XYZ file of C-alpha atoms in Angstrom:
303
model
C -19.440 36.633 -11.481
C -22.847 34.206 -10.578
C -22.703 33.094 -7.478
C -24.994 31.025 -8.456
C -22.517 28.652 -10.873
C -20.080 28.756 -8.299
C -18.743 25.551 -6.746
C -17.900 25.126 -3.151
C -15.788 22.152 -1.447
C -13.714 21.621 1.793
C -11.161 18.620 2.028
C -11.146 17.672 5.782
C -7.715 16.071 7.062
C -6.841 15.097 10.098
C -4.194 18.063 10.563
C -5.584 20.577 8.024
C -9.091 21.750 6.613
C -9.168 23.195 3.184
C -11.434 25.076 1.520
C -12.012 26.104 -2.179
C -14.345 27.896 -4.466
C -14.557 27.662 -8.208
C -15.882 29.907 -10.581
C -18.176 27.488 -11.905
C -18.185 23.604 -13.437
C -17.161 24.994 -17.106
C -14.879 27.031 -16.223
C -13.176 25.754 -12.700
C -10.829 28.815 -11.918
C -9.891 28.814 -8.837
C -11.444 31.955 -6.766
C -10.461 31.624 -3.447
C -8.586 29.088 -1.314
C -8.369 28.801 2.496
C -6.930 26.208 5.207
C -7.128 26.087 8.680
C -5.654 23.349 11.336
C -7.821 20.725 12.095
C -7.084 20.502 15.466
C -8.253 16.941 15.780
C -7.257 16.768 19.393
C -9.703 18.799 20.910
C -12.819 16.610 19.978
C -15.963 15.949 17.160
C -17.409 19.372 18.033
C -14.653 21.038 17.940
C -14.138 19.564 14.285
C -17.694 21.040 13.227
C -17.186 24.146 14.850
C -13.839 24.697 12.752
C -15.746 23.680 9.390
C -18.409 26.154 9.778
C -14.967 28.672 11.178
C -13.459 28.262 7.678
C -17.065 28.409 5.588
C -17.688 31.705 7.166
C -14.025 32.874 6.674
C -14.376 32.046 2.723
C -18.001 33.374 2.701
C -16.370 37.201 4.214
C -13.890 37.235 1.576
C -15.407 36.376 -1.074
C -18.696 38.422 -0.184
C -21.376 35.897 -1.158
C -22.631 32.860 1.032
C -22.573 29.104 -0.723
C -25.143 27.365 -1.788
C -24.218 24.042 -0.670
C -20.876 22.991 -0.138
C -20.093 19.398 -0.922
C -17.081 17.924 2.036
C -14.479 15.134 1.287
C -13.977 13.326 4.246
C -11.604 10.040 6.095
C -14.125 7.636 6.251
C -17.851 7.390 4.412
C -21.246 7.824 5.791
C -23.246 4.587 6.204
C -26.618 5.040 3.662
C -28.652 3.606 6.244
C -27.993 5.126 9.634
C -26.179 8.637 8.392
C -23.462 8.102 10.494
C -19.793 8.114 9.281
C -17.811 5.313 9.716
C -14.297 3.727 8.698
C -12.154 6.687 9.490
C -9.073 6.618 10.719
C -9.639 9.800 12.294
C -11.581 7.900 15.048
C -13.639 10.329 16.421
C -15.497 10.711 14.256
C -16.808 7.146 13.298
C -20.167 6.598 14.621
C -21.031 10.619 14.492
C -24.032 11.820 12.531
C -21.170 14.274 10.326
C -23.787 15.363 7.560
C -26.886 16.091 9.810
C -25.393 18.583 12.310
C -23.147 20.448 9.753
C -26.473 20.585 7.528
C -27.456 21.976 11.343
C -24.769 24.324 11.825
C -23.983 25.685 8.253
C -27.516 25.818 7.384
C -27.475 24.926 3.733
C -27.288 21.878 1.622
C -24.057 19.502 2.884
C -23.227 16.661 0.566
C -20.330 14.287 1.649
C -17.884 11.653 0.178
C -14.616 9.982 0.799
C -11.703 12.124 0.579
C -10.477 8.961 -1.913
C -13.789 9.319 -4.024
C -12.821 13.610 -4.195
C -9.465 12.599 -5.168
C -10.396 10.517 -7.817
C -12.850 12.918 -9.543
C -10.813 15.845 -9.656
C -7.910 14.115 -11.306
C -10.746 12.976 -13.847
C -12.171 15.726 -13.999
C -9.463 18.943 -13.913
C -6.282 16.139 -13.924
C -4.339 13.824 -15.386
C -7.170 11.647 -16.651
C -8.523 14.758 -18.582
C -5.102 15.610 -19.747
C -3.599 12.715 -20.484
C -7.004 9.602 -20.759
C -9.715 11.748 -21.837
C -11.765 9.003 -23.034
C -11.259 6.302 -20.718
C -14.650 5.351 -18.435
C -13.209 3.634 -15.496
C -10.543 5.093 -13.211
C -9.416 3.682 -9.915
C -7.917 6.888 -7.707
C -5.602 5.189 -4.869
C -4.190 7.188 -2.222
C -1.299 5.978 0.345
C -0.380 8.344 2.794
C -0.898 8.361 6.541
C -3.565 6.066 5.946
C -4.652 4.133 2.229
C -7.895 4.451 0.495
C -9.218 4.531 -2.976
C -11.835 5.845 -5.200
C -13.663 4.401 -8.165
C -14.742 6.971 -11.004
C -17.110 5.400 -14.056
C -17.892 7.874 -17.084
C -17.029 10.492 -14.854
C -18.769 10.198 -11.712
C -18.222 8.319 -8.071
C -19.584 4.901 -7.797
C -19.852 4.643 -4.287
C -21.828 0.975 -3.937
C -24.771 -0.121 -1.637
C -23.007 0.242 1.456
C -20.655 3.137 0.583
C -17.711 1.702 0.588
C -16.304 0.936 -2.918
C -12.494 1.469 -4.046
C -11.745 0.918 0.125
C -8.881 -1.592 -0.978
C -7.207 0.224 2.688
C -8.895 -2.965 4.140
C -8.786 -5.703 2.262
C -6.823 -8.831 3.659
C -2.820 -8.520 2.243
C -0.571 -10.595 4.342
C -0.625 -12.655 8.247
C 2.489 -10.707 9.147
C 1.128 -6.956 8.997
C -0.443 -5.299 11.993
C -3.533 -5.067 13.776
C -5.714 -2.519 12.173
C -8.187 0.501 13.512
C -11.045 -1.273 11.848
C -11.084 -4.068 14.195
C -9.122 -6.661 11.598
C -5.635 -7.663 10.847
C -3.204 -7.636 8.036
C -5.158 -4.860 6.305
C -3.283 -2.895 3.092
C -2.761 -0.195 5.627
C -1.208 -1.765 7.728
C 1.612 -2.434 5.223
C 1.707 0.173 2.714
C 0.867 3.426 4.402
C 3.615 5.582 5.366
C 3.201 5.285 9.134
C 3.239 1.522 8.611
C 6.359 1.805 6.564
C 7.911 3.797 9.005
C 6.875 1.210 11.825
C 8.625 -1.974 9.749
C 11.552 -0.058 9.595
C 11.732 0.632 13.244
C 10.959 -2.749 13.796
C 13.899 -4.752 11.766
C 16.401 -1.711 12.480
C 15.607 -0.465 16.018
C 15.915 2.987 14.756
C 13.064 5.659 13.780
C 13.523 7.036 10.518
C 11.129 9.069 8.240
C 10.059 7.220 5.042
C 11.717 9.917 2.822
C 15.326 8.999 4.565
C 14.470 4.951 4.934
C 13.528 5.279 0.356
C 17.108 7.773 0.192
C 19.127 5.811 1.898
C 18.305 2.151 0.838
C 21.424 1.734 -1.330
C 23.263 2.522 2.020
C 20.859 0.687 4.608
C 20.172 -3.286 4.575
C 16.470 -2.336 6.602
C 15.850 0.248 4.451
C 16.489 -1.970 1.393
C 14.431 -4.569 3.035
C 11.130 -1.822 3.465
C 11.615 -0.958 -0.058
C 11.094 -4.453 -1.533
C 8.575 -5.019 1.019
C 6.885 -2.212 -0.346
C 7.438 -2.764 -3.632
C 6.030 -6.603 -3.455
C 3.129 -5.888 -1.372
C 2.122 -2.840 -3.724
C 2.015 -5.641 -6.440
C 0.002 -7.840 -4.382
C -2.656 -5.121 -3.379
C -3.347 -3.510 -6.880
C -3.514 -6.734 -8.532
C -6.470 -7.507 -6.695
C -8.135 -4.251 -7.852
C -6.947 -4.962 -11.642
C -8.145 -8.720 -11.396
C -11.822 -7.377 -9.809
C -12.573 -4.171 -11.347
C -10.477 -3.997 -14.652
C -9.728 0.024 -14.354
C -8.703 1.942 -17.471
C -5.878 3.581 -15.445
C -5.050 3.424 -11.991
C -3.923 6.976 -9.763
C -1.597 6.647 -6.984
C -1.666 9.560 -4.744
C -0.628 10.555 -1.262
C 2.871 11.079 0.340
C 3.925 7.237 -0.679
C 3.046 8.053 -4.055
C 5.820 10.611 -4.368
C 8.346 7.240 -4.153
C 9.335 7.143 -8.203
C 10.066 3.394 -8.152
C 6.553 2.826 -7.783
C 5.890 3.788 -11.902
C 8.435 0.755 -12.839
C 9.312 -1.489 -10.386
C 5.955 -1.041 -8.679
C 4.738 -1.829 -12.184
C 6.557 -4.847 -12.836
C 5.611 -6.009 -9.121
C 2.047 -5.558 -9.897
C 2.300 -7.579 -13.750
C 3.656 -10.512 -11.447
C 0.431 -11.059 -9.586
C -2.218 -9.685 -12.035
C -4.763 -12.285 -13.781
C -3.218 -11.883 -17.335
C -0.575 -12.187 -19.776
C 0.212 -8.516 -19.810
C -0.955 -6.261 -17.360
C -1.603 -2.700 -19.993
C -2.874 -0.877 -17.066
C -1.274 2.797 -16.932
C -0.327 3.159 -13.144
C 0.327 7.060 -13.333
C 1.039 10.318 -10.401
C -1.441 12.578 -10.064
C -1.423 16.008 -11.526
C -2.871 18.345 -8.663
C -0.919 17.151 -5.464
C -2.351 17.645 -2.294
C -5.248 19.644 -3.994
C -6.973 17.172 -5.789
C -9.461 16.620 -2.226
C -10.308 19.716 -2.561
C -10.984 20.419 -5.923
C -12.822 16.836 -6.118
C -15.377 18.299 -3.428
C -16.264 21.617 -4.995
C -16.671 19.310 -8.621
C -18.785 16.654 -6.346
C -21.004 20.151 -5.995
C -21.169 20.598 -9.834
């Protein structure tokens, strides 16, 4: 085996850090893969100390050191100033993330949003490559406990002058959603992540219910109903924008909200009502690798 060819990523989550190694770019076979908690709670250094915890875990038992490791993370670093920013794990916006695990891991650290990782490795080991292997543009969303999105072109992150592109999380989508971590109001997040989904519910109903009961039990539940066309009209809303700007070939929807099936047809037909055309063709697909598409997109990132 050369460790040379080998590819090394970790997915960083707010509850979990994953790691992965593959046996090279041609040939991504998965050699090892670790996860630790995140343990979020305790602090920024704490976070760095349990990346470098898990590196040297994978490095013992797989008895070679990395290279470089490339590290999908919540947020992006700023180009200019280094420091990451626009995470909704909060502490650790404003924090120099790349220098001082370049500092403690001592090798080459390359970073990118854990949307931007998603993206890529259903492009690149996925349902693109399985299903779109010639398409150019790909637009990787992910709603979960927060939304983001990445933009793939011919294969490879386009990440724009300030780092930010495919962050549709925190665009402007209606008056009537909530304040927002980033400092504005109304945000995509704010409506279609699962927390926020959850938090509607509560609101209208009074009760707390997970979003997996409030989508099983709409036929039964007026307030569930209503969350469920809320979703479902606001999901419309949201994409459209990203069809009407960018144009993608096919659009990914990952993340636990992307698990809801209604969002491949009625989602669909919500999004055809807003989109700037006749007859929206856009394939609006699930992704192929679950919850390990972060993780694989950061070792490819390294290829």
């Amino acid at each position: 085996m050369s460790e040379q060819k080998a590819l090394w990523g970790i997915d960083l989550g707010g509850t979990k850090i994953e790691g992965v190694i593959l046996k090279s770019k041609d040939n991504p076979e998965v050699l090892l893969r670790k996860r630790i908690e995140t343990e979020a709670d305790k602090g920024y250094e704490h976070i760095t100390d349990r990346i470098k915890l898990l590196v040297s875990q994978m490095a013992e038992e797989i008895g070679f050191q990395p290279k470089s490791i490339w590290i999908g993370t919540p947020g992006s670093t700023d180009p200019e100033s280094g420091l990451l920013k626009n995470s909704n794990s909060t502490n650790l916006n404003h924090k120099p993330l790349h220098k001082d695990l370049e500092k403690l891991l001592k090798i080459p650290v390359f970073m990118a949003n854990d949307a931007n990782c998603f993206a890529v490795a259903e492009t690149q080991m996925g349902v693109i490559k399985d299903q779109f292997p010639k398409v150019e543009v790909v637009f990787g969303v992910i709603m979960g406990s927060g939304v983001g999105g990445g933009l793939v072109i011919n294969g490879k992150v386009w990440n724009g002058k300030h780092g930010i592109a495919g962050e549709w999380g925190h665009i402007f989508l209606d008056a009537d959603g909530e304040d927002c971590y980033c400092g504005k109001h109304g945000c995509v997040e704010t409506i279609l992540a699962g927390k926020a989904l959850e938090r509607y519910y509560k609101k209208i109903s009074g009760k707390d219910k997970k979003l997996k009961d409030i989508m099983a039990d709409k036929s039964d539940d007026e307030f569930a109903q209503k969350a469920y066309e809320r979703l479902i009209h606001f999901l419309g809303k949201g994409l459209s924008v990203i069809i009407n700007v960018i144009d993608p070939d096919v659009i990914i929807i990952g993340g636990g909200v992307g698990n809801i099936p209604h969002l491949y047809d009625e989602g669909v037909e919500s999004v055809k009502q807003f989109t700037f055309n006749p007859d929206m063709k856009t394939p609006i697909v699930k992704p192929k690798l679950g919850d390990s598409a972060g993780v694989f997109g950061a070792a490819f990132l390294n290829s």
